[in-house]
Amino acid sequence: MIVSSFVFLALLVVSQAANQCCSNPCQNRGICMTVGTDRYECDCTRTGYYGQDCATPEFLTWLKVTLKPAPNTVHYILTHFKSIWNIINNISFLRDAIMRYVLTSRSHLIDSPPTYNSHYGYKSWEAYSNLSYYTRALPPVGDDCPTAMGVKGHKELPNANLIVEKFLLRKKFIPDPQGTNMMFAFFAQHFTHQFFKTDTKKGAAFTKALGHGVDLNHIYGESLERQHKLRLKMGGKLKYQIFDGEMYPPTVKNTDVEMMYPPHVPEHLRFAVGQEVFGLVPGLMMYATIWLREHNRVCDVLMKEHPEWDDERLFQTARLILIGETIKIVIEDYVQHLSGYNFKLKFEPQLLFNQRFQYQNRIAAEFNTLYHWHPLLPDSFHIHQKEYSYQQFLYNNSVLLEHGISHMVESFTKQIAGRVAGGRNVPAAVARVALASIEQSREMRYQSMNEYRKHFSLKPFRSFEELTGEKEMSAELEKLYGDIDAMELYPGLLVEQPRPGAIFGETMVELGAPFSLKGLMGNAICSPEYWKPSTFGGNVGFEIVNTASLQKLICNNVKDCPYTSFNVPKNRPTDNESVNVSSNSAMGDVNPTLLLKEQHSSEL
């Protein structure tokens, strides 16, 4: 018995020592490589560090790190001292220099070309060339590691259902202190559905969006076949129908385009658009309708300027213009709101023309995961003095026709969204989607939250209390995970204490911003070869791109030009602060399997 126990312990020690890289010994983006079964080497090439574990900085690196302020310090400076920033915002060369630094300092944190995927934790041609995979910022935890997070924490991760119920599920709606509204929430979901399209048949590591960026396939369709079915083939326009004097998407029957609707949806409400899941909620179809109208409006502008152009050139040029409009709105309205900065962000691709920058992008699995912002969703939806539960809202395009786009924009601008960080704010109606996010993260063997913080130049958390900023949740998390270095990425992002008065914690912003800005500025239209008036049909088209804004998009395409922004107007009452429909009852008779099928690869 003693001998057998000794043999078992010896085998256990050997198995735990088999992969020396499980402990992530290489620091500062050094790359770990095993040498036999008992040694490892760290490749410190071009990291600015040297030594066995890439822990010793070169002089210039030491100087840079010493002088560089902490991310929270930078955030504080950018979100305070408004009077000084107002001056800087009006001095072109200063604003340009700061914006250039913002873009380069963020985007250079993203590996380009891509390095890993979920099946290759080392450099390989397959990881680089196979576009059906999401890329990876960090390689997966090795199958031969002693614990799920390498060497730290318990051997097995805690029950995913328990994590959702104890730390993520909403007890009472927590409004976002930053004032984010439902116009933002639906824009986030609508915008990211063009590149977050997990191929559930193949697995969580795979994507159906082979464009890997802002190509507006959610408007025009992923495939050429779908695109042509949606096109009118006249004047470059997309197909449409008129209801009560306003333009709406065509039906499935009139396009022969496949959409995902449950059997109970009547034929005349089965609208057909580029993204097959946009019939899920009226908020998505609202934006699909607005962009349909904008495409056809831009075609009218181009036809007037270029009567000699055929349908194909009008269509293709209008698409480029809409891509430009989208990127400008995302940077100057969407990211501007999220940042809370007093510094005014600007979309000017020429700021990078003299920089080392690659105009290509690959969507990372981690970017998809961190963008699952389920807490944004309210307990119910308010449109023009009418309240909808999830059961009433899902797959209900009649909402668009009943209220019209104008009333929807006005109402969603007033309705506040939920705070994302801080924990316990995921509505019960999408709890299954949050659960799927955890399960998919485990399927892809993500490294711990602290490993991602180190990769993005953040200091690792020293304790669960430092992560959450309180004692009760942190004590429970420590029991379940055993070690702060074993804390999972996705739950960690949602329970992290938010920055003061902000929607997110530090990690969400410092990880998400580099992915976002690299994906936006890495678009082909931002390259020197594309960024010129002739690409967009001349000065008229270029002007549409350069003056785009969320408010202008709405005014050009929505009756009565309702006021809108991505935050609740401070001088206007919100619609739902005093209403709190039970999260449990809000699920109603919604089929959770169907909801999961439609939503688990998106951010909401």
Coordinates of C-alpha atoms in Angstrom, one line a residue, residues 125-552:
W125 CA 0.5 28.7 -40.6
E126 CA -2.9 27.3 -39.8
A127 CA -3.5 29.8 -37.0
Y128 CA -2.5 32.6 -39.3
S129 CA -4.3 31.6 -42.5
N130 CA -7.5 29.8 -41.4
L131 CA -10.1 32.6 -41.3
S132 CA -12.8 30.3 -40.1
Y133 CA -11.2 30.6 -36.6
Y134 CA -11.4 33.6 -34.2
T135 CA -7.8 34.5 -33.5
R136 CA -6.5 34.6 -29.9
A137 CA -4.7 37.2 -27.8
L138 CA -3.3 34.5 -25.5
P139 CA -2.8 30.8 -26.3
P140 CA -5.2 28.4 -24.6
V141 CA -4.3 26.8 -21.3
G142 CA -2.6 23.5 -22.0
D143 CA -4.6 20.3 -21.8
D144 CA -1.7 18.8 -19.7
C145 CA -1.8 21.5 -17.0
P146 CA -2.6 20.4 -13.5
T147 CA -5.5 22.9 -13.0
A148 CA -8.0 24.5 -15.4
M149 CA -6.0 27.8 -15.2
G150 CA -2.5 26.3 -15.4
V151 CA -1.2 25.7 -11.9
K152 CA -3.2 28.1 -9.7
G153 CA -6.6 27.5 -8.1
H154 CA -8.6 24.3 -7.8
K155 CA -8.2 21.5 -10.3
E156 CA -11.8 22.0 -11.5
L157 CA -13.5 25.4 -12.1
P158 CA -16.7 26.0 -10.1
N159 CA -20.1 25.2 -11.4
A160 CA -21.0 27.7 -14.1
N161 CA -24.7 27.8 -13.1
L162 CA -23.6 28.7 -9.6
I163 CA -21.4 31.5 -10.9
V164 CA -24.3 33.0 -12.8
E165 CA -26.8 32.7 -10.0
K166 CA -24.6 34.0 -7.2
F167 CA -22.6 36.7 -8.9
L168 CA -24.1 37.7 -12.3
L169 CA -27.9 37.4 -12.0
R170 CA -29.8 40.6 -11.4
K171 CA -31.6 41.1 -8.0
K172 CA -32.7 44.6 -8.8
F173 CA -32.0 46.7 -11.9
I174 CA -28.9 48.8 -11.4
P175 CA -28.9 51.8 -13.8
D176 CA -25.7 52.9 -15.5
P177 CA -24.3 55.9 -13.6
Q178 CA -22.8 57.1 -16.9
G179 CA -26.3 57.5 -18.4
T180 CA -26.0 54.9 -21.2
N181 CA -29.4 54.4 -22.9
M182 CA -31.1 51.8 -25.0
M183 CA -30.1 53.5 -28.3
F184 CA -26.6 52.6 -27.3
A185 CA -27.5 49.1 -26.2
F186 CA -29.2 48.2 -29.5
F187 CA -26.5 50.0 -31.5
A188 CA -23.8 47.8 -29.8
Q189 CA -25.7 44.7 -30.6
H190 CA -26.5 45.7 -34.2
F191 CA -23.0 46.9 -35.0
T192 CA -21.1 43.9 -33.6
H193 CA -23.3 41.3 -35.2
Q194 CA -21.4 41.8 -38.4
F195 CA -18.2 40.3 -36.9
F196 CA -19.3 38.4 -33.8
K197 CA -21.0 35.5 -35.6
T198 CA -19.9 32.3 -33.8
D199 CA -20.4 29.1 -35.9
T200 CA -22.2 27.0 -33.3
K201 CA -22.1 24.0 -35.5
K202 CA -18.3 23.9 -35.5
G203 CA -17.8 25.2 -32.0
A204 CA -17.1 28.4 -30.0
A205 CA -13.6 28.8 -31.6
F206 CA -15.1 29.4 -35.1
T207 CA -16.7 32.3 -36.8
K208 CA -19.0 32.6 -39.8
A209 CA -18.0 36.2 -40.4
L210 CA -15.0 35.7 -42.7
G211 CA -14.6 39.5 -43.2
H212 CA -13.3 39.9 -39.6
G213 CA -14.2 43.6 -39.4
V214 CA -16.5 46.4 -40.4
D215 CA -17.8 45.3 -43.8
L216 CA -21.6 45.9 -43.0
N217 CA -22.5 42.3 -43.9
H218 CA -25.3 42.8 -41.3
I219 CA -26.8 45.2 -43.9
Y220 CA -25.8 43.6 -47.1
G221 CA -25.5 39.9 -46.3
E222 CA -22.5 37.7 -45.6
S223 CA -22.6 36.0 -49.0
L224 CA -22.8 37.4 -52.6
E225 CA -25.9 35.4 -53.1
R226 CA -27.7 37.0 -50.1
Q227 CA -26.6 40.4 -51.2
H228 CA -28.1 40.1 -54.7
K229 CA -31.4 38.8 -53.2
L230 CA -31.6 42.0 -51.1
R231 CA -30.7 44.4 -53.9
L232 CA -33.3 46.2 -56.0
K233 CA -30.9 46.1 -59.1
M234 CA -31.9 49.7 -59.9
G235 CA -30.0 52.8 -59.0
G236 CA -27.7 50.8 -56.6
K237 CA -30.5 50.5 -54.1
L238 CA -31.7 47.8 -51.7
K239 CA -35.2 46.3 -51.8
Y240 CA -37.8 47.9 -49.6
Q241 CA -41.5 48.3 -48.9
I242 CA -43.5 51.3 -48.0
F243 CA -45.8 51.3 -45.0
D244 CA -47.8 54.4 -43.9
G245 CA -45.6 56.5 -46.2
E246 CA -42.3 55.3 -44.7
M247 CA -39.6 52.9 -45.9
Y248 CA -39.1 49.5 -44.2
P249 CA -37.2 46.3 -45.1
P250 CA -38.8 43.9 -47.6
T251 CA -40.3 40.6 -46.5
V252 CA -38.7 37.1 -46.7
K253 CA -41.4 36.2 -49.3
N254 CA -40.3 39.1 -51.6
T255 CA -36.6 38.4 -51.3
D256 CA -36.3 34.6 -50.8
V257 CA -33.7 35.5 -48.1
E258 CA -33.4 33.1 -45.2
M259 CA -34.2 34.7 -41.8
M260 CA -34.6 33.1 -38.4
Y261 CA -38.2 33.5 -37.2
P262 CA -40.3 31.2 -35.1
P263 CA -43.3 29.7 -36.8
H264 CA -45.8 32.0 -35.1
V265 CA -44.5 35.2 -36.8
P266 CA -46.9 36.1 -39.7
E267 CA -45.6 36.4 -43.2
H268 CA -46.0 40.2 -43.5
L269 CA -43.9 40.7 -40.4
R270 CA -41.0 38.5 -41.5
F271 CA -38.7 41.3 -42.6
A272 CA -35.5 40.4 -44.6
V273 CA -32.2 42.1 -43.9
G274 CA -28.5 41.3 -44.1
Q275 CA -28.2 39.6 -40.7
E276 CA -30.5 36.5 -40.4
V277 CA -31.1 37.0 -36.6
F278 CA -32.2 40.6 -36.6
G279 CA -35.9 39.7 -36.4
L280 CA -35.1 38.8 -32.8
V281 CA -35.9 42.2 -31.2
P282 CA -37.4 45.4 -32.7
G283 CA -34.4 47.4 -31.5
L284 CA -32.2 45.5 -34.0
M285 CA -34.7 45.8 -36.8
M286 CA -35.0 49.6 -36.0
Y287 CA -31.3 50.1 -36.8
A288 CA -31.6 47.8 -39.8
T289 CA -34.4 50.0 -41.2
I290 CA -32.5 53.2 -40.5
W291 CA -29.4 51.9 -42.4
L292 CA -31.6 50.6 -45.3
R293 CA -33.0 54.1 -45.6
E294 CA -29.5 55.6 -45.4
H295 CA -28.2 53.4 -48.2
N296 CA -31.0 54.2 -50.5
R297 CA -30.7 58.0 -49.6
V298 CA -26.9 57.9 -50.4
C299 CA -27.7 56.2 -53.7
D300 CA -30.0 59.1 -54.6
V301 CA -27.2 61.6 -53.8
L302 CA -24.7 59.6 -56.0
M303 CA -27.2 59.2 -58.9
K304 CA -27.6 63.0 -59.0
E305 CA -23.9 63.5 -58.9
H306 CA -23.1 60.6 -61.3
P307 CA -26.0 60.0 -63.7
E308 CA -23.5 58.0 -65.9
W309 CA -22.9 55.3 -63.3
D310 CA -24.6 51.9 -63.5
D311 CA -26.4 50.1 -60.7
E312 CA -23.3 48.1 -59.6
R313 CA -21.0 51.1 -59.2
L314 CA -23.7 53.1 -57.3
F315 CA -24.2 50.1 -54.9
Q316 CA -20.5 49.5 -54.3
T317 CA -19.7 53.2 -53.7
A318 CA -22.7 53.6 -51.4
R319 CA -21.5 50.6 -49.3
L320 CA -18.1 52.3 -48.9
I321 CA -19.7 55.5 -47.8
L322 CA -21.8 53.7 -45.2
I323 CA -18.7 51.9 -43.9
G324 CA -17.1 55.2 -43.5
E325 CA -20.2 56.7 -41.8
T326 CA -20.3 53.7 -39.4
I327 CA -16.7 54.0 -38.3
K328 CA -17.0 57.7 -37.8
I329 CA -20.2 57.3 -35.7
V330 CA -18.5 54.5 -33.7
I331 CA -15.5 56.5 -32.8
E332 CA -16.9 60.0 -32.4
D333 CA -20.3 59.1 -30.8
Y334 CA -20.2 55.5 -29.5
V335 CA -16.6 55.3 -28.2
Q336 CA -16.7 58.9 -27.1
H337 CA -19.7 58.1 -24.9
L338 CA -18.2 55.0 -23.4
S339 CA -14.9 56.7 -22.6
G340 CA -16.5 59.5 -20.7
Y341 CA -13.5 61.6 -21.9
N342 CA -13.5 65.4 -22.0
F343 CA -11.0 65.0 -24.8
K344 CA -12.9 65.0 -28.1
L345 CA -12.1 61.9 -30.1
K346 CA -11.9 62.3 -33.9
F347 CA -12.0 60.0 -36.9
E348 CA -9.2 61.0 -39.2
P349 CA -7.3 58.1 -40.9
Q350 CA -4.5 60.4 -42.1
L351 CA -3.2 60.7 -38.6
L352 CA -1.8 57.2 -39.0
F353 CA -0.3 57.5 -42.5
N354 CA 3.2 58.0 -41.2
Q355 CA 2.9 55.4 -38.5
R356 CA 3.8 51.7 -38.5
F357 CA 0.3 50.3 -39.0
Q358 CA -1.2 47.3 -40.8
Y359 CA -4.6 47.7 -42.6
Q360 CA -5.9 44.3 -41.7
N361 CA -7.8 42.8 -38.8
R362 CA -8.8 39.5 -37.3
I363 CA -11.5 39.2 -34.7
A364 CA -10.3 37.7 -31.4
A365 CA -12.3 35.2 -29.4
E366 CA -11.6 37.2 -26.3
F367 CA -13.0 40.4 -27.9
N368 CA -16.2 38.5 -28.7
T369 CA -16.4 37.2 -25.1
L370 CA -15.7 40.5 -23.3
Y371 CA -18.4 42.2 -25.5
H372 CA -21.2 40.2 -23.9
W373 CA -22.7 43.1 -22.2
H374 CA -26.0 41.5 -21.0
P375 CA -26.4 43.9 -18.0
L376 CA -27.2 46.7 -20.4
L377 CA -30.6 45.2 -21.0
P378 CA -33.5 46.5 -18.8
D379 CA -36.3 44.5 -17.2
S380 CA -38.8 45.7 -19.8
F381 CA -38.9 47.9 -22.8
H382 CA -40.6 51.3 -23.0
I383 CA -41.9 52.7 -26.3
H384 CA -44.2 55.7 -26.5
Q385 CA -46.0 55.2 -23.1
K386 CA -46.3 51.4 -23.7
E387 CA -44.3 48.8 -21.8
Y388 CA -43.2 45.5 -23.3
S389 CA -42.0 42.4 -21.4
Y390 CA -39.4 40.2 -23.1
Q391 CA -42.1 37.8 -24.1
Q392 CA -44.0 40.6 -25.9
F393 CA -40.8 42.2 -27.4
L394 CA -39.1 39.2 -28.9
Y395 CA -39.8 38.4 -32.6
N396 CA -42.3 41.2 -32.7
N397 CA -41.8 43.5 -35.8
S398 CA -45.3 44.8 -35.4
V399 CA -43.7 47.2 -32.8
L400 CA -42.0 49.0 -35.6
L401 CA -45.2 49.4 -37.6
E402 CA -47.3 50.4 -34.6
H403 CA -45.0 53.0 -33.2
G404 CA -42.9 54.0 -36.1
I405 CA -39.1 54.5 -36.1
S406 CA -39.4 58.1 -34.8
H407 CA -41.2 57.1 -31.5
M408 CA -38.8 54.2 -31.1
V409 CA -35.7 56.4 -31.3
E410 CA -37.2 59.0 -29.0
S411 CA -38.2 56.3 -26.4
F412 CA -34.9 54.4 -26.5
T413 CA -33.0 57.6 -26.1
K414 CA -34.8 58.3 -22.9
Q415 CA -34.7 54.7 -21.5
I416 CA -31.6 54.1 -19.3
A417 CA -29.5 50.9 -19.7
G418 CA -28.0 48.9 -16.9
R419 CA -24.5 49.1 -15.5
V420 CA -22.2 46.4 -16.9
A421 CA -19.5 46.1 -14.2
G422 CA -20.0 45.5 -10.5
G423 CA -21.9 42.2 -10.7
R424 CA -25.5 41.0 -10.2
N425 CA -27.1 42.9 -13.1
V426 CA -27.7 40.3 -15.8
P427 CA -31.5 40.1 -16.4
A428 CA -33.0 36.6 -15.9
A429 CA -34.3 36.7 -19.4
V430 CA -30.8 36.3 -20.8
A431 CA -29.2 34.3 -17.9
R432 CA -28.9 31.3 -20.3
V433 CA -26.8 33.5 -22.7
A434 CA -24.5 34.5 -19.8
L435 CA -24.1 30.9 -18.9
A436 CA -23.2 30.0 -22.5
S437 CA -20.5 32.7 -22.4
I438 CA -18.9 31.0 -19.4
E439 CA -19.2 27.5 -20.9
Q440 CA -17.7 28.7 -24.2
S441 CA -14.8 30.4 -22.5
R442 CA -14.1 27.1 -20.7
E443 CA -14.4 25.2 -24.0
M444 CA -11.7 27.5 -25.4
R445 CA -9.6 27.2 -22.3
Y446 CA -9.0 30.9 -21.7
Q447 CA -6.2 31.9 -19.4
S448 CA -7.0 33.7 -16.2
M449 CA -8.1 37.3 -15.9
N450 CA -4.8 38.3 -14.4
E451 CA -2.9 36.8 -17.3
Y452 CA -4.9 39.0 -19.7
R453 CA -4.3 42.0 -17.5
K454 CA -0.5 41.4 -17.7
H455 CA -0.7 40.9 -21.4
F456 CA -2.4 44.3 -21.8
S457 CA 0.1 46.0 -19.5
L458 CA -2.1 46.1 -16.4
K459 CA -1.0 45.1 -12.9
P460 CA -2.5 41.8 -11.9
F461 CA -5.1 41.9 -9.1
R462 CA -3.5 40.8 -5.7
S463 CA -6.8 39.7 -4.2
F464 CA -10.5 39.1 -4.9
E465 CA -11.3 42.1 -2.7
E466 CA -9.1 44.3 -5.0
L467 CA -11.1 42.9 -7.9
T468 CA -14.6 43.5 -6.6
G469 CA -13.9 46.4 -4.3
E470 CA -16.0 44.8 -1.5
K471 CA -15.9 41.9 1.0
E472 CA -19.0 39.7 0.6
M473 CA -18.6 38.7 -3.1
S474 CA -14.9 38.5 -2.9
A475 CA -15.0 36.0 0.0
E476 CA -17.4 33.8 -1.9
L477 CA -15.3 34.0 -5.0
E478 CA -12.2 33.1 -3.1
K479 CA -13.8 29.9 -1.8
L480 CA -14.9 28.9 -5.2
Y481 CA -11.8 29.7 -7.2
G482 CA -9.1 29.3 -4.5
D483 CA -6.7 31.8 -5.9
I484 CA -7.1 35.2 -7.6
D485 CA -4.8 34.0 -10.4
A486 CA -7.4 31.4 -11.2
M487 CA -10.3 33.9 -11.7
E488 CA -11.9 33.5 -15.1
L489 CA -11.9 36.3 -17.6
Y490 CA -15.7 36.7 -18.4
P491 CA -17.1 36.5 -14.8
G492 CA -14.2 38.6 -13.7
L493 CA -15.1 41.4 -16.1
L494 CA -18.7 41.5 -14.9
V495 CA -17.9 41.5 -11.1
E496 CA -14.9 43.9 -11.3
Q497 CA -15.6 47.1 -9.5
P498 CA -16.5 49.9 -12.0
R499 CA -14.5 53.0 -12.3
P500 CA -16.1 55.9 -10.4
G501 CA -19.3 56.9 -12.1
A502 CA -18.6 54.6 -15.0
I503 CA -20.3 51.7 -16.7
F504 CA -17.2 49.5 -16.9
G505 CA -14.2 48.5 -14.7
E506 CA -10.6 49.1 -15.7
T507 CA -10.1 45.7 -17.4
M508 CA -13.0 45.9 -19.8
V509 CA -11.9 49.2 -21.1
E510 CA -8.1 48.5 -21.3
L511 CA -8.7 45.1 -23.1
G512 CA -11.6 46.2 -25.2
A513 CA -10.3 49.5 -26.5
P514 CA -7.2 48.1 -28.4
F515 CA -9.3 45.4 -30.1
S516 CA -11.9 48.0 -31.1
L517 CA -9.6 50.8 -32.4
K518 CA -7.4 48.3 -34.3
G519 CA -10.5 46.8 -35.9
L520 CA -11.9 50.2 -36.9
M521 CA -8.7 51.9 -38.1
G522 CA -7.4 48.7 -39.7
N523 CA -10.3 48.8 -42.2
A524 CA -9.3 49.1 -45.8
I525 CA -11.1 52.5 -46.3
C526 CA -8.7 54.0 -43.7
S527 CA -5.6 53.2 -45.7
P528 CA -3.8 55.8 -47.8
E529 CA -4.9 54.0 -51.0
Y530 CA -8.6 54.2 -50.1
W531 CA -8.9 57.4 -48.0
K532 CA -9.5 59.9 -50.8
P533 CA -12.6 61.5 -52.3
S534 CA -12.6 59.4 -55.5
T535 CA -13.2 56.3 -53.4
F536 CA -16.5 57.7 -52.2
G537 CA -17.8 59.2 -55.4
G538 CA -16.0 62.5 -55.1
N539 CA -16.3 65.3 -52.6
V540 CA -20.1 64.8 -52.2
G541 CA -19.6 61.3 -50.9
F542 CA -16.5 62.1 -48.9
E543 CA -18.4 64.9 -47.2
I544 CA -21.1 62.4 -46.2
V545 CA -18.5 60.3 -44.4
N546 CA -16.6 63.2 -42.9
T547 CA -19.7 64.9 -41.4
A548 CA -21.5 61.7 -40.2
S549 CA -22.9 61.5 -36.7
L550 CA -25.6 59.5 -34.9
Q551 CA -27.9 62.6 -34.9
K552 CA -27.4 63.3 -38.6

